[in-house]
CSV table of C-alpha atoms in Angstrom, one decimal:
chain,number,residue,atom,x,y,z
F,1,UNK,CA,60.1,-27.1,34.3
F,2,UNK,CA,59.5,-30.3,32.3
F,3,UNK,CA,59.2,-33.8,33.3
F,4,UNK,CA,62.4,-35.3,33.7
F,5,UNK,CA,64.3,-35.5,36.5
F,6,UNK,CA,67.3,-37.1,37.8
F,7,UNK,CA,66.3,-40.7,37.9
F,8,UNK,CA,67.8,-41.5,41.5
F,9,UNK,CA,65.9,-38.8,42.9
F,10,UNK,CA,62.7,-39.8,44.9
F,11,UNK,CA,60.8,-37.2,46.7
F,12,UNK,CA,59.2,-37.4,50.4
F,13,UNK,CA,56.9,-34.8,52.0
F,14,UNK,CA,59.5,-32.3,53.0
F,15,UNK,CA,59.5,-28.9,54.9
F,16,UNK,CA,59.9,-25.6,53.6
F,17,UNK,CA,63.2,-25.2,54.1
F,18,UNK,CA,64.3,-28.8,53.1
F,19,UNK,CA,62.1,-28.1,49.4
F,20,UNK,CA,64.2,-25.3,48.7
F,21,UNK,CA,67.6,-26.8,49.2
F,22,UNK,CA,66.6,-29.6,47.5
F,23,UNK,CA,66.0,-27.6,44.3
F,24,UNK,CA,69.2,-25.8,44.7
F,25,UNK,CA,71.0,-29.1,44.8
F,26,UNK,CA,69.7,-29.7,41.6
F,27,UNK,CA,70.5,-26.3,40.2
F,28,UNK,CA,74.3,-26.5,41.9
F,29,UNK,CA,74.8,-29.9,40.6
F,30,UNK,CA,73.5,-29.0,37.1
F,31,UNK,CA,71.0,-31.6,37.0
F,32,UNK,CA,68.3,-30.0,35.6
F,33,UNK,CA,67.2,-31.9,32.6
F,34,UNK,CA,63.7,-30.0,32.5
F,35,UNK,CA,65.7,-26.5,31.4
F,36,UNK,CA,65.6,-26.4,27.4
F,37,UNK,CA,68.3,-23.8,27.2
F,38,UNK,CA,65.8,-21.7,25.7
F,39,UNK,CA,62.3,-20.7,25.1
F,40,UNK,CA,59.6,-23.5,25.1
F,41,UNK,CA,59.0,-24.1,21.6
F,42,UNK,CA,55.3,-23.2,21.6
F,43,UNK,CA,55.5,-20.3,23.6
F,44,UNK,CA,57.9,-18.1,21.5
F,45,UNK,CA,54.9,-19.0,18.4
F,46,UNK,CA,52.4,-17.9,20.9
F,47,UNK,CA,53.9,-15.2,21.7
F,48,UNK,CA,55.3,-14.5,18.0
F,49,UNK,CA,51.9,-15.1,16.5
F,50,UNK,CA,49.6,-12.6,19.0
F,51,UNK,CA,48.4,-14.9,20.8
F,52,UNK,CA,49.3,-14.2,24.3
F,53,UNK,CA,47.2,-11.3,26.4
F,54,UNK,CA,48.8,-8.2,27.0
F,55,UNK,CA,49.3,-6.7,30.4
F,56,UNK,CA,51.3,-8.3,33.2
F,57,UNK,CA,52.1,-11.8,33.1
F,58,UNK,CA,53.3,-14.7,35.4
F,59,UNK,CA,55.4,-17.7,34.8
F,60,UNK,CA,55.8,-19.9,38.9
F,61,UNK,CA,58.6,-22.1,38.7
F,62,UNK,CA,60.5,-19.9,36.6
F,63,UNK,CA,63.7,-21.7,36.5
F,64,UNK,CA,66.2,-20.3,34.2
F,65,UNK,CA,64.1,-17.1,33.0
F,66,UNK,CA,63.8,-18.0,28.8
F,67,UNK,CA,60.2,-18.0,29.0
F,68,UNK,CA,60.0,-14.8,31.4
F,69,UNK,CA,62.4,-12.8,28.7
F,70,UNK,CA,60.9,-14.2,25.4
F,71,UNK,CA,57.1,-13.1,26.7
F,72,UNK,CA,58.5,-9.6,28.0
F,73,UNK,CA,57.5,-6.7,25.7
F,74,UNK,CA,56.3,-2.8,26.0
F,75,UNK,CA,52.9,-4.1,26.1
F,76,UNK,CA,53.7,-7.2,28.5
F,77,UNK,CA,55.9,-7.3,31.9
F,78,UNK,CA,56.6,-10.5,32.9
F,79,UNK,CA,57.1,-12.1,36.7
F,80,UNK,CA,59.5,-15.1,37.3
F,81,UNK,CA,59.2,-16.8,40.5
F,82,UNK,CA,60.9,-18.9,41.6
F,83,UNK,CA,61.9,-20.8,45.1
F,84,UNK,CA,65.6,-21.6,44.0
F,85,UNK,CA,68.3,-18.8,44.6
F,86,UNK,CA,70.8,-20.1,42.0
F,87,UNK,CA,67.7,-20.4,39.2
F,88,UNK,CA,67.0,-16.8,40.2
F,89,UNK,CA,70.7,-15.8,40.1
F,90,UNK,CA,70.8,-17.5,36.4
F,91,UNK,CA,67.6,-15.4,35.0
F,92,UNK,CA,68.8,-12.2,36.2
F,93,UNK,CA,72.0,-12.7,34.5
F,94,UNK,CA,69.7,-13.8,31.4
F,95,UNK,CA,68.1,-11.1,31.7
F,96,UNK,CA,71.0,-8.2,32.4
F,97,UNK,CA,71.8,-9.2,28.4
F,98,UNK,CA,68.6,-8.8,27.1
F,99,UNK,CA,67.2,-5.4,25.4
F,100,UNK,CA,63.8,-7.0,27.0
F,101,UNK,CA,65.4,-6.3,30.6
F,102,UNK,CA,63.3,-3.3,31.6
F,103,UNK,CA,59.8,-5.3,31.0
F,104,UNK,CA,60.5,-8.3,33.1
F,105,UNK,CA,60.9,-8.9,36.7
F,106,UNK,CA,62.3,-12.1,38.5
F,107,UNK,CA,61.5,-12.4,42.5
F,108,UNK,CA,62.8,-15.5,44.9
F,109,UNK,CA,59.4,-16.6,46.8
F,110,UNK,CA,57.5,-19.6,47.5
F,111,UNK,CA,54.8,-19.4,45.2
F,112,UNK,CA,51.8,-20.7,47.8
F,113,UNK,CA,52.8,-17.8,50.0
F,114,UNK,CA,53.6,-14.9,47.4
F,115,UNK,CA,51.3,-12.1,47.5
F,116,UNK,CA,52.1,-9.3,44.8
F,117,UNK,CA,50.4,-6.0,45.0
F,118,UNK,CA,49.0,-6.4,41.5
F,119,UNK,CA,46.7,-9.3,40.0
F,120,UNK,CA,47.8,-10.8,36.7
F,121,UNK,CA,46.4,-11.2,33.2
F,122,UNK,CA,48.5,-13.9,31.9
F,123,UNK,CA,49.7,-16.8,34.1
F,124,UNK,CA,51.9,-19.3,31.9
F,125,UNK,CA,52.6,-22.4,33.9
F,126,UNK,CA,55.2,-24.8,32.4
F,127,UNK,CA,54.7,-28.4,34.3
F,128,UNK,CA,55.0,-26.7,37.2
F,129,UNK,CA,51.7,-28.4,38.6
F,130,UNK,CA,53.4,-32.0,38.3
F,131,UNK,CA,56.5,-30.9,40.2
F,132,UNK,CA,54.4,-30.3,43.3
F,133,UNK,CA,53.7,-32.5,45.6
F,134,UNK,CA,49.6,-34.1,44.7
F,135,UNK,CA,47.7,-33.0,48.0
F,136,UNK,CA,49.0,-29.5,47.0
F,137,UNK,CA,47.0,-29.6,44.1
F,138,UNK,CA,43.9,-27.6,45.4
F,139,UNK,CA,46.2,-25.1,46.6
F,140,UNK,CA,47.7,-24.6,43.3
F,141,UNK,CA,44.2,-23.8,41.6
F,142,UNK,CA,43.6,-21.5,44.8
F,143,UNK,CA,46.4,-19.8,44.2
F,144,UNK,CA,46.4,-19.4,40.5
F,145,UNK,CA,42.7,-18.0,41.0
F,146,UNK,CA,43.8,-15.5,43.4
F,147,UNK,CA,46.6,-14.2,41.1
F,148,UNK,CA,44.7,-14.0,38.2
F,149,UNK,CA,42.3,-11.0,36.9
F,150,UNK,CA,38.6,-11.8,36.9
F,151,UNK,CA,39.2,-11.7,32.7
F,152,UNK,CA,42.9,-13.4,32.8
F,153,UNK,CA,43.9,-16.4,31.1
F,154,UNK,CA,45.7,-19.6,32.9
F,155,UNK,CA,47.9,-21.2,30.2
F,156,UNK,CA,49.2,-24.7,30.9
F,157,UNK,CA,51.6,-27.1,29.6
F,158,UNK,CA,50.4,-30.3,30.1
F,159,UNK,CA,53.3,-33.4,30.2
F,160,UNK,CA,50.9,-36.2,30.8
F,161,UNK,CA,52.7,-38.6,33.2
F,162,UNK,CA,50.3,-42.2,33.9
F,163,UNK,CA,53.8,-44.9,34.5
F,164,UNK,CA,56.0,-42.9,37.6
F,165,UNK,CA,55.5,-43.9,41.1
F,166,UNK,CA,56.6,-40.8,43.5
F,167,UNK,CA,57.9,-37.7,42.1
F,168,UNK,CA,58.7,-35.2,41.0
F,169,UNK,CA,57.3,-35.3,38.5
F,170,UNK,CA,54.4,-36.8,39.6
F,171,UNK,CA,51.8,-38.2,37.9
F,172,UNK,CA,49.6,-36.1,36.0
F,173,UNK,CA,46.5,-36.5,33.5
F,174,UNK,CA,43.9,-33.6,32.3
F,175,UNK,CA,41.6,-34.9,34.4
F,176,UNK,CA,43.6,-33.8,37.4
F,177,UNK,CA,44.0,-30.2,36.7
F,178,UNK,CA,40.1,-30.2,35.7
F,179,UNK,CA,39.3,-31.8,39.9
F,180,UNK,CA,41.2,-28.3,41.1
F,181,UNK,CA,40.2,-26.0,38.6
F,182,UNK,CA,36.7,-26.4,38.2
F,183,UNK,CA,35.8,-25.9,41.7
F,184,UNK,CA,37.3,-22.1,41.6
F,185,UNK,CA,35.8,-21.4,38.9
F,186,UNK,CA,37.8,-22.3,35.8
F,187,UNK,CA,37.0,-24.2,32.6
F,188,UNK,CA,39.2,-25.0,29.6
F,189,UNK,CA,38.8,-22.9,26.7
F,190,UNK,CA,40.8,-25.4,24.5
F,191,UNK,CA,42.6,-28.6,25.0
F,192,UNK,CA,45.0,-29.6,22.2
F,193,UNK,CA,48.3,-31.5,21.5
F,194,UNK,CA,51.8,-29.4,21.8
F,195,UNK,CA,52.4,-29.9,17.7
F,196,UNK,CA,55.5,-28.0,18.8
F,197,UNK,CA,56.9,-30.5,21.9
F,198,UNK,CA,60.5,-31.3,21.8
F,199,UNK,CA,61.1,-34.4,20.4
F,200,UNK,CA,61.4,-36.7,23.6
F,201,UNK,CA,57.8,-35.2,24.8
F,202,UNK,CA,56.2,-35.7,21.7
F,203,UNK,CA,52.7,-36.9,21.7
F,204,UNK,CA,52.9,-36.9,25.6
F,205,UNK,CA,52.0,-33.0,26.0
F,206,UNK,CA,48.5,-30.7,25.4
F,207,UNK,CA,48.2,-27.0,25.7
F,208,UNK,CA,45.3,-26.0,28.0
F,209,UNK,CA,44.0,-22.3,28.2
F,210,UNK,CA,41.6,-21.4,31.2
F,211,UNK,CA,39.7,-18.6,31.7
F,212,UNK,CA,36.9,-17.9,35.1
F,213,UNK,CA,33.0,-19.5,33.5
F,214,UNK,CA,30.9,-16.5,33.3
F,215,UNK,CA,27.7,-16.6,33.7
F,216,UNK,CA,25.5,-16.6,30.1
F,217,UNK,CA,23.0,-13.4,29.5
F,218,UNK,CA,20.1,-15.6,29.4
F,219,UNK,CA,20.8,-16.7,32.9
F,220,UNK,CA,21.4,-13.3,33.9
F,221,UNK,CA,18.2,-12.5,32.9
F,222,UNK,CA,16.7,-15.5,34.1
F,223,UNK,CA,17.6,-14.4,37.9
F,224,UNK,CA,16.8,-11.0,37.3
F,225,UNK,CA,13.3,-12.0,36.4
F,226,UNK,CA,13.2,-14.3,39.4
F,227,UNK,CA,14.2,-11.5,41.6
F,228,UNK,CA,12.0,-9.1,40.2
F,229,UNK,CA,9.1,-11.8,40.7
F,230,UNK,CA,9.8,-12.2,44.0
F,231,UNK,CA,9.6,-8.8,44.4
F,232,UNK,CA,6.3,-8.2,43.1
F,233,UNK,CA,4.8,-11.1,45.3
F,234,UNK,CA,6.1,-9.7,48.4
F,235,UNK,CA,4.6,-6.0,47.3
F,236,UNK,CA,1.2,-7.7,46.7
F,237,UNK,CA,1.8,-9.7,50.1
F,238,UNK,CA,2.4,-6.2,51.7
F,239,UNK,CA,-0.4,-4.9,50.0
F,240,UNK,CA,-3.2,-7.6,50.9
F,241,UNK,CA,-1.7,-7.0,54.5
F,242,UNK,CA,-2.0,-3.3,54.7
F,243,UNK,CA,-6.1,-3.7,54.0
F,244,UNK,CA,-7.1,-6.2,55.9
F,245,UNK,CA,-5.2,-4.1,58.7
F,246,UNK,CA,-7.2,-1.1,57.5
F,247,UNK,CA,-10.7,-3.1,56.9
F,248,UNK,CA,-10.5,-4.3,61.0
């Protein structure tokens, strides 16, 4: 997904049902000016350069399917979700053409109430954050934490929105995927400008890459020698108990 959507459009609380048929709406009526018609730009380098984690990959929001087919390999099998059956109907019928078929998947769900059998080392997520509604922010990172390996990478592509009242897309700076991430666990690895944004996004995208903070050696260590500390005091307590019992 990007950031631009039909300009009429404004967006309200709405229930499960009513958020799916609004995004097939879109889809029937073609107005879907965050597709690209392709790959995202930066991706296919990623991807192209070696830069991407192998194993089993996610994309939420899927739309269309480019990125899900362009990441798919022999050494990576890709996910598309998506809530919209007509963007899920277009992918598979992306994907039927492909030589890539075999190594990715696409699957209508609700991403907040998915649960696959298998956790994920890759999770690429396109906007998708700014296209949900803000209190479901928290859930987002929740999710994403949940999906992802303890050694998986979050990958997101930032369109920083500060001049839109309502949505989607709804307003968006770093600083709010840092409130939700952070508290799961996750911390950026890198922050950078898109170099490779289409033109009307230019200078308004960053490329964030997330993994889970791990805890250093040397603190390791440090709680280790606490513990072990600890222990010895409560030995010696045990000890200094044991004979004063026997000296009575």
């Amino acid at each position: 997904m990007s950031t631009e959507f039909p300009a009429d459009v404004t967006v309200k609380p709405l229930e499960k049902s009513s958020h799916t048929n609004r995004w097939d709406k879109w889809w029937a009526e073609g107005s879907t000016p965050w597709d690209l018609g392709g790959p995202t730009p930066v991706l296919v380098h990623l991807h192209s350069t070696g830069s991407l984690p192998i194993g089993r990959a996610l994309v939420p929001g899927c739309g269309s399917g480019y990125d899900v087919v362009e990441m798919a390999s022999a050494e990576r099998h890709v996910v598309g979700l998506d809530i919209s059956d007509i963007a899920i109907k277009k992918a598979m019928k992306l994907k039927s053409g492909s030589p890539k078929a075999e190594h990715c998947t696409f699957l209508k769900s609700d991403f907040f109430t998915w649960c696959p059998d298998q956790l994920f080392d890759l999770i690429f997520d396109y906007t998708f954050f700014c296209a949900i509604e803000p209190e479901l922010r928290s859930s987002w990172a929740k999710k994403m934490s949940e999906l992802l390996k303890p050694d998986g990478e979050l990958i997101t592509l930032m369109n920083l929105i500060d001049d839109r009242e309502g949505g989607p897309p709804f307003k968006v700076s770093i600083s709010d995927y840092e409130e939700v991430l952070h508290p799961v666990g996750f911390e950026a690895t890198c922050i950078s400008d898109n170099e490779l944004a289409i033109s009307r996004r230019k200078g308004h995208e960053k490329l964030g890459r997330w993994r889970r903070r791990r805890v250093s050696s040397y603190s390791a260590e440090k709680h280790r020698d606490v513990l072990t500390s600890w222990g010895a005091c409560l030995s010696c307590f045990l000890c200094l108990c044991n004979e004063k019992k026997g000296g009575k």
